[in-house]
Amino acid sequence: MSTHPPLSPVRLTMQAGPGQPEPSPALEQLYRGFEQELLVPLWTEIGDLMPPHPRSKASAHLWRWDRLVALADQAGHLVPVGRGGERRAIALANPSLGGKPYATPTLWAAIQYLMPGEDAPEHRHTQHAFRFVVEGEGVWTVVGGDPIRMSRGDFLPQAGWNWHAHHNAATKPMAWIDGLDIPFSYYTESQFFEFGREKLTPAEMTTPERSRSERVWGYPGLRPVSQPDALPATPLLAYRWVDTDRALAEQLALEQEGHAVTLSPGHAAVRFTNPTSGRDVLPTIRTEMHRLRAGASTRTWREVGSSVYQVFDGRGTVRVGEHTWTVGRGDMFVVPSWVPFSAQADGDTALDLFRFGDAPIFEALHAHRVQLDDAAGAPA
Ligand code: GTQ
Ligand code: FE2
């Protein structure tokens, strides 16, 4: 029976259905011929290759924050941080992506953990990154020689090819989350990486209240004239919770005053943007903070590209495709491409959701689509 070399990775089987040829010994022979020459015809693959809309291989999945922190803390006692391994970062591995450390097909999401006094060594890579802090303080990230304080609610973008190191100056361990475009860079084979210096200077180990980047770029609507405009990624290296919180609170207050700037009733949202362009902070990653007033819901929508959410505060119910989860502080979940999503704030407190996604990639390629629900509540 076997006329083809067993090493050929191409395996073709005769199929039934519209547009498929009638099975016959001659057709079987044709398919073995294709296999030997490493050829695959479109007609056997088109359903998978060109579906009517995205059918994500990734799953919707939820990780509980208490489990993440407990395991990160165990790692803190067992695993050193230093040159080679580089970071005590533990990635969320989507259950449908073959055991790879990918939360989604394009995005890496990890909990990173530093024990008191520990240093994560300096390096740089072309992957774009950010940090987000759901609890704790005391770690400093040093980006291009600029020490930046990290505290609860702070968002710290860090565009590719910047030197960076982290240092825990506190007496307690600290956890935070990292988001990077590692899987995207991996599939597209576009990564570069370099080790940095073994030690930071004393000046880089200081802990100023405001980073240099915030002193230069941290005044809304005021661009220093000496600095370039329209940079591809943000030069502002910290977006502080006090500002994010106020921006969200103002949207909800204005809505109550009859000036609706919310996405939908009771749903405020802000996007972290590059002050030189008004566009996304990073070329490949969109980041947002959403707030639902107590009892309020988002609309249901789906969009091209994947997202990872982390509950910043409150309790809520989220729906991702077929799944319904009750979530609380720190919990993280994945919304795959074109899977409907909605969230609702439970109880009598607001629900704050931090979100990051890969939409800028698809927008740049004119391949982004968003579909909002119809009046019945399901995406049309
Ligand atoms: O903190 O520099 O989660 O380089 C993955 C790769 C964190 C980091 C990650 C990294 C970092
Ligand atoms: Fe890094």
Coordinates of N, CA and C in Angstrom, one line a residue, residues 192-364:
F192 N 15.6 40.0 18.2 CA 17.0 40.1 18.6 C 17.0 40.3 20.1
F193 N 18.2 39.9 20.7 CA 18.3 40.0 22.1 C 19.8 40.2 22.5
E194 N 20.0 41.1 23.5 CA 21.4 41.3 24.0 C 21.4 41.4 25.5
F195 N 22.5 40.8 26.1 CA 22.7 41.0 27.5 C 23.2 42.4 27.7
G196 N 22.9 43.0 28.9 CA 23.4 44.3 29.3 C 24.5 44.2 30.3
R197 N 24.7 45.3 31.0 CA 25.8 45.3 32.0 C 25.5 44.4 33.2
E198 N 26.5 44.0 33.9 CA 26.3 43.1 35.1 C 25.7 43.9 36.3
K199 N 26.1 45.2 36.4 CA 25.7 46.0 37.5 C 25.2 47.4 37.1
L200 N 24.1 47.9 37.7 CA 23.7 49.2 37.5 C 24.5 50.2 38.3
T201 N 24.6 51.4 37.9 CA 25.3 52.5 38.6 C 24.5 52.8 39.9
P202 N 25.2 53.4 40.9 CA 24.4 53.9 42.1 C 23.3 54.9 41.7
A203 N 23.5 55.7 40.7 CA 22.5 56.6 40.3 C 21.2 55.9 39.8
E204 N 21.5 54.8 39.1 CA 20.4 54.0 38.6 C 19.7 53.2 39.6
M205 N 20.3 53.1 40.8 CA 19.7 52.3 41.9 C 18.9 53.3 42.9
T206 N 18.9 54.6 42.5 CA 18.2 55.6 43.4 C 16.7 55.4 43.1
T207 N 15.9 56.0 43.9 CA 14.4 55.8 43.8 C 13.7 57.1 43.9
P208 N 13.9 57.9 42.8 CA 13.2 59.2 42.8 C 11.7 59.1 42.7
E209 N 11.0 60.0 43.2 CA 9.5 60.0 43.1 C 9.0 59.9 41.7
R210 N 9.6 60.8 40.8 CA 9.2 60.8 39.4 C 10.4 60.4 38.5
S211 N 10.1 59.6 37.6 CA 11.2 59.2 36.6 C 11.5 60.4 35.7
R212 N 12.6 60.4 35.0 CA 12.9 61.4 34.1 C 11.9 61.4 33.0
S213 N 11.5 60.2 32.5 CA 10.5 60.2 31.4 C 9.2 60.9 31.8
E214 N 8.8 60.8 33.1 CA 7.6 61.5 33.5 C 7.8 63.0 33.6
R215 N 9.0 63.4 34.0 CA 9.3 64.8 34.1 C 9.3 65.5 32.7
V216 N 9.7 64.7 31.7 CA 9.8 65.3 30.3 C 8.4 65.2 29.6
W217 N 7.8 64.0 29.8 CA 6.6 63.7 28.9 C 5.3 63.7 29.7
G218 N 5.3 63.8 31.0 CA 4.1 63.5 31.8 C 3.2 64.7 32.0
Y219 N 3.1 65.6 31.2 CA 2.2 66.8 31.3 C 1.3 66.8 30.1
P220 N 0.0 66.5 30.3 CA -0.9 66.2 29.2 C -1.0 67.4 28.2
G221 N -0.8 67.1 27.0 CA -0.9 68.1 25.9 C 0.3 69.0 25.8
L222 N 1.4 68.7 26.6 CA 2.5 69.6 26.5 C 3.7 68.7 26.1
R223 N 4.1 68.9 24.8 CA 5.3 68.2 24.3 C 6.5 69.1 24.4
P224 N 7.6 68.6 25.0 CA 8.8 69.4 25.0 C 9.3 69.6 23.5
V225 N 9.5 70.9 23.2 CA 9.8 71.2 21.8 C 11.1 70.7 21.3
S226 N 12.0 70.4 22.2 CA 13.3 69.9 21.8 C 13.2 68.4 21.4
Q227 N 12.1 67.7 21.7 CA 12.0 66.3 21.5 C 11.3 66.0 20.2
P228 N 11.6 64.8 19.7 CA 10.9 64.4 18.4 C 9.5 64.2 18.6
D229 N 8.7 64.4 17.5 CA 7.3 64.0 17.6 C 7.1 62.7 16.8
A230 N 5.9 62.2 17.0 CA 5.4 60.9 16.3 C 6.5 59.8 16.5
L231 N 6.9 59.6 17.7 CA 7.7 58.4 17.9 C 6.8 57.1 17.8
P232 N 7.4 56.0 17.3 CA 6.6 54.8 17.1 C 6.1 54.2 18.4
A233 N 6.8 54.4 19.5 CA 6.3 53.9 20.8 C 6.4 55.0 21.8
T234 N 5.7 54.9 22.9 CA 5.7 56.0 23.8 C 7.0 56.3 24.5
P235 N 7.4 57.5 24.7 CA 8.6 57.8 25.5 C 8.2 58.0 27.0
L236 N 6.9 58.0 27.3 CA 6.4 58.1 28.7 C 6.5 56.7 29.3
L237 N 7.2 56.5 30.3 CA 7.5 55.1 30.8 C 6.6 54.7 32.0
A238 N 5.8 55.6 32.5 CA 4.9 55.3 33.6 C 3.6 56.0 33.5
Y239 N 2.5 55.3 33.6 CA 1.1 55.9 33.6 C 0.6 55.6 35.0
R240 N 0.4 56.6 35.8 CA 0.1 56.4 37.2 C -1.3 56.2 37.5
W241 N -1.6 55.3 38.5 CA -3.0 55.0 38.9 C -3.8 56.2 39.2
V242 N -3.2 57.2 39.9 CA -3.9 58.4 40.3 C -4.6 59.0 39.0
D243 N -3.9 59.0 37.9 CA -4.4 59.6 36.7 C -5.5 58.7 36.0
T244 N -5.1 57.4 35.9 CA -6.1 56.5 35.3 C -7.4 56.5 36.0
D245 N -7.3 56.4 37.4 CA -8.5 56.3 38.2 C -9.3 57.6 38.1
R246 N -8.7 58.7 38.0 CA -9.4 60.0 37.9 C -10.1 60.1 36.6
A247 N -9.4 59.6 35.5 CA -10.0 59.7 34.2 C -11.2 58.9 34.1
L248 N -11.2 57.7 34.7 CA -12.4 56.8 34.7 C -13.5 57.4 35.5
A249 N -13.1 57.9 36.7 CA -14.1 58.4 37.6 C -14.8 59.6 37.0
E250 N -14.1 60.4 36.2 CA -14.6 61.6 35.6 C -15.6 61.2 34.5
Q251 N -15.3 60.2 33.7 CA -16.2 59.7 32.7 C -17.6 59.3 33.3
L252 N -17.5 58.6 34.4 CA -18.8 58.1 35.1 C -19.5 59.3 35.7
A253 N -18.7 60.3 36.2 CA -19.4 61.4 36.8 C -20.0 62.3 35.8
L254 N -19.4 62.5 34.6 CA -19.9 63.2 33.5 C -21.2 62.6 33.0
E255 N -21.2 61.3 32.9 CA -22.4 60.5 32.5 C -23.6 60.9 33.4
Q256 N -23.3 60.9 34.7 CA -24.4 61.2 35.6 C -24.9 62.6 35.4
E257 N -24.0 63.5 35.0 CA -24.3 64.9 34.8 C -25.0 65.1 33.4
G258 N -25.2 64.0 32.7 CA -25.8 64.1 31.4 C -24.9 64.4 30.2
H259 N -23.6 64.2 30.4 CA -22.6 64.4 29.3 C -22.0 63.0 29.1
A260 N -22.6 62.2 28.2 CA -22.1 60.8 28.1 C -20.8 60.7 27.3
V261 N -19.7 60.3 27.9 CA -18.5 60.0 27.3 C -18.1 58.6 27.5
T262 N -19.1 57.8 28.1 CA -18.8 56.4 28.3 C -19.0 55.6 27.0
L263 N -18.5 54.4 27.0 CA -18.7 53.5 25.9 C -20.2 53.0 25.8
S264 N -20.8 52.7 26.9 CA -22.2 52.4 27.0 C -22.6 52.7 28.4
P265 N -23.8 52.7 28.8 CA -24.2 53.2 30.1 C -23.4 52.5 31.2
G266 N -22.8 53.3 32.0 CA -22.0 52.7 33.2 C -20.7 52.1 32.8
H267 N -20.2 52.2 31.6 CA -19.0 51.6 31.2 C -18.0 52.6 30.7
A268 N -17.1 53.0 31.5 CA -16.0 53.9 31.2 C -14.8 53.2 30.8
A269 N -14.0 53.7 29.9 CA -12.8 53.1 29.4 C -11.8 54.1 28.9
V270 N -10.5 53.8 29.2 CA -9.4 54.7 28.7 C -8.4 53.8 28.1
R271 N -7.7 54.3 27.1 CA -6.7 53.6 26.4 C -5.3 54.3 26.7
F272 N -4.3 53.5 27.0 CA -3.0 54.1 27.2 C -2.4 54.5 25.9
T273 N -2.0 55.8 25.7 CA -1.6 56.2 24.4 C -0.2 56.9 24.5
N274 N 0.4 56.9 23.3 CA 1.7 57.5 23.1 C 1.5 59.0 23.0
P275 N 2.1 59.8 23.9 CA 1.8 61.3 23.9 C 2.3 62.0 22.6
T276 N 3.2 61.3 21.9 CA 3.7 62.0 20.7 C 2.8 61.7 19.5
S277 N 1.9 60.8 19.6 CA 1.1 60.4 18.4 C -0.4 60.3 18.7
G278 N -0.7 60.1 20.0 CA -2.1 59.8 20.4 C -2.5 58.4 20.0
R279 N -1.6 57.6 19.5 CA -1.9 56.2 19.1 C -1.5 55.3 20.3
D280 N -1.6 54.0 20.0 CA -1.3 53.0 21.1 C 0.1 53.2 21.6
V281 N 0.3 52.9 22.9 CA 1.6 53.0 23.5 C 2.7 52.2 22.9
L282 N 2.3 51.0 22.4 CA 3.3 50.1 21.8 C 2.9 49.8 20.4
P283 N 3.8 49.5 19.5 CA 3.4 49.2 18.1 C 2.5 48.0 17.9
T284 N 2.7 47.0 18.8 CA 2.0 45.7 18.7 C 0.9 45.5 19.7
I285 N 0.9 46.2 20.8 CA 0.0 45.9 22.0 C -0.8 47.1 22.3
R286 N -2.1 46.9 22.4 CA -3.1 47.9 22.9 C -3.4 47.6 24.3
T287 N -3.4 48.7 25.1 CA -3.7 48.5 26.6 C -4.7 49.5 27.0
E288 N -5.6 49.0 27.8 CA -6.8 49.8 28.3 C -7.1 49.5 29.7
M289 N -7.8 50.4 30.4 CA -8.4 50.2 31.7 C -9.9 50.5 31.5
H290 N -10.7 49.5 31.9 CA -12.2 49.6 31.8 C -12.8 49.7 33.3
R291 N -13.8 50.5 33.4 CA -14.5 50.5 34.7 C -16.0 50.4 34.5
L292 N -16.6 49.4 35.2 CA -18.1 49.3 35.1 C -18.6 49.8 36.5
R293 N -19.6 50.7 36.4 CA -20.3 51.1 37.6 C -21.0 49.9 38.2
A294 N -21.1 49.8 39.5 CA -21.8 48.7 40.2 C -23.1 48.4 39.5
G295 N -23.2 47.1 39.1 CA -24.5 46.6 38.4 C -24.5 46.8 36.9
A296 N -23.5 47.6 36.4 CA -23.5 47.9 35.0 C -22.8 46.8 34.2
S297 N -23.1 46.7 32.9 CA -22.5 45.7 32.0 C -21.9 46.4 30.8
T298 N -21.0 45.7 30.2 CA -20.5 46.1 28.9 C -21.5 45.6 27.9
R299 N -21.4 46.1 26.7 CA -22.1 45.5 25.6 C -21.4 44.2 25.3
T300 N -22.0 43.3 24.5 CA -21.3 42.1 24.0 C -20.6 42.5 22.7
W301 N -19.3 42.2 22.6 CA -18.7 42.4 21.3 C -17.6 41.3 21.0
R302 N -17.3 41.3 19.7 CA -16.1 40.4 19.4 C -15.3 41.2 18.4
E303 N -14.0 40.8 18.4 CA -13.1 41.5 17.4 C -12.0 40.6 17.0
V304 N -11.4 41.0 15.9 CA -10.2 40.3 15.3 C -9.1 40.6 16.3
G305 N -8.4 39.5 16.6 CA -7.2 39.6 17.5 C -7.6 39.1 18.9
S306 N -6.6 38.8 19.7 CA -6.8 38.3 21.0 C -6.5 39.3 22.1
S307 N -7.1 39.0 23.3 CA -6.9 39.9 24.4 C -6.6 39.1 25.7
V308 N -5.9 39.7 26.6 CA -5.8 39.1 28.0 C -6.3 40.2 28.9
Y309 N -7.1 39.8 29.9 CA -7.6 40.7 30.9 C -7.1 40.3 32.3
Q310 N -6.9 41.4 33.1 CA -6.7 41.1 34.5 C -7.7 42.0 35.3
V311 N -8.4 41.4 36.3 CA -9.3 42.1 37.1 C -8.4 43.0 38.1
F312 N -8.6 44.3 38.0 CA -7.8 45.2 38.9 C -8.5 45.3 40.2
D313 N -9.8 45.5 40.2 CA -10.6 45.7 41.4 C -12.0 45.3 41.2
G314 N -12.7 44.9 42.3 CA -14.1 44.6 42.3 C -14.3 43.2 42.0
R315 N -15.6 42.8 41.9 CA -16.0 41.5 41.5 C -17.0 41.6 40.3
G316 N -16.9 40.6 39.5 CA -17.8 40.6 38.4 C -18.1 39.3 37.7
T317 N -18.9 39.3 36.7 CA -19.2 38.1 35.9 C -18.8 38.4 34.5
V318 N -17.9 37.6 34.0 CA -17.5 37.8 32.6 C -17.9 36.6 31.7
R319 N -18.3 36.9 30.5 CA -18.7 35.9 29.6 C -17.7 35.9 28.4
V320 N -17.1 34.8 28.1 CA -16.2 34.6 27.0 C -16.7 33.4 26.2
G321 N -17.3 33.6 25.1 CA -17.9 32.5 24.3 C -18.8 31.8 25.2
E322 N -18.6 30.5 25.3 CA -19.4 29.6 26.1 C -19.2 29.7 27.6
H323 N -18.1 30.3 28.0 CA -17.8 30.3 29.4 C -18.4 31.5 30.2
T324 N -18.8 31.3 31.4 CA -19.2 32.3 32.3 C -18.4 32.2 33.6
W325 N -17.6 33.2 34.0 CA -16.8 33.1 35.2 C -17.1 34.2 36.1
T326 N -17.1 33.9 37.4 CA -17.1 35.0 38.5 C -15.7 35.3 38.8
V327 N -15.3 36.5 38.7 CA -13.9 36.9 38.9 C -13.7 38.0 39.9
G328 N -12.5 38.0 40.5 CA -12.2 39.0 41.5 C -10.7 39.4 41.3
R329 N -10.2 40.2 42.2 CA -9.0 40.9 42.0 C -7.8 40.0 41.6
G330 N -7.2 40.4 40.5 CA -6.0 39.7 40.0 C -6.2 38.6 39.0
D331 N -7.5 38.1 39.0 CA -7.8 37.0 38.1 C -7.5 37.4 36.7
M332 N -7.0 36.5 35.9 CA -6.6 36.8 34.5 C -7.3 35.8 33.5
F333 N -7.8 36.3 32.4 CA -8.4 35.4 31.4 C -8.1 35.9 30.0
V334 N -8.3 35.0 29.1 CA -8.0 35.2 27.7 C -9.3 35.2 26.9
V335 N -9.4 36.2 26.0 CA -10.4 36.3 25.0 C -9.8 36.0 23.6
P336 N -10.1 34.9 23.0 CA -9.5 34.6 21.7 C -10.2 35.4 20.6
S337 N -9.5 35.5 19.4 CA -10.0 36.2 18.3 C -11.4 35.8 17.9
W338 N -12.3 36.8 17.8 CA -13.7 36.7 17.3 C -14.6 35.9 18.2
V339 N -14.2 35.8 19.5 CA -15.0 35.2 20.5 C -15.8 36.3 21.2
P340 N -17.1 36.2 21.4 CA -17.9 37.2 22.0 C -17.5 37.4 23.5
F341 N -17.4 38.6 23.9 CA -17.0 39.0 25.3 C -18.0 40.0 25.9
S342 N -18.3 39.8 27.2 CA -19.0 40.8 27.9 C -18.7 40.7 29.4
A343 N -18.9 41.7 30.1 CA -18.6 41.7 31.6 C -19.6 42.5 32.3
Q344 N -19.8 42.1 33.6 CA -20.8 42.8 34.4 C -20.2 43.0 35.8
A345 N -20.5 44.2 36.4 CA -20.0 44.4 37.8 C -21.0 43.8 38.7
D346 N -20.6 43.0 39.6 CA -21.5 42.4 40.6 C -21.5 43.2 41.9
G347 N -22.5 43.0 42.7 CA -22.6 43.6 44.0 C -22.6 45.1 43.9
D348 N -22.1 45.7 45.0 CA -22.3 47.2 45.0 C -20.9 47.9 44.9
T349 N -20.0 47.3 44.2 CA -18.8 48.0 43.9 C -18.5 48.0 42.4
A350 N -17.7 48.9 41.9 CA -17.4 49.0 40.5 C -16.4 47.8 40.2
L351 N -16.4 47.5 38.9 CA -15.4 46.5 38.4 C -14.4 47.1 37.5
D352 N -13.1 47.0 37.9 CA -12.1 47.6 37.0 C -11.3 46.5 36.3
L353 N -11.3 46.6 35.0 CA -10.6 45.5 34.2 C -9.5 46.1 33.4
F354 N -8.3 45.6 33.6 CA -7.1 46.0 32.8 C -7.1 45.0 31.6
R355 N -6.9 45.5 30.4 CA -7.0 44.7 29.2 C -5.8 45.0 28.3
F356 N -5.2 43.9 27.7 CA -4.2 44.2 26.7 C -4.5 43.2 25.5
G357 N -4.2 43.7 24.3 CA -4.6 42.9 23.1 C -3.6 43.3 22.0
D358 N -3.8 42.6 20.9 CA -2.9 42.8 19.7 C -3.5 43.6 18.6
A359 N -4.6 44.3 18.8 CA -5.3 45.0 17.8 C -4.4 45.9 16.9
P360 N -3.3 46.6 17.5 CA -2.5 47.4 16.6 C -1.9 46.7 15.4
I361 N -1.6 45.4 15.6 CA -1.1 44.6 14.5 C -2.1 44.6 13.4
F362 N -3.3 44.3 13.7 CA -4.3 44.1 12.7 C -4.8 45.4 12.1
E363 N -4.8 46.5 12.9 CA -5.1 47.8 12.4 C -4.1 48.2 11.4
A364 N -2.8 48.0 11.7 CA -1.7 48.4 10.7 C -1.9 47.7 9.4

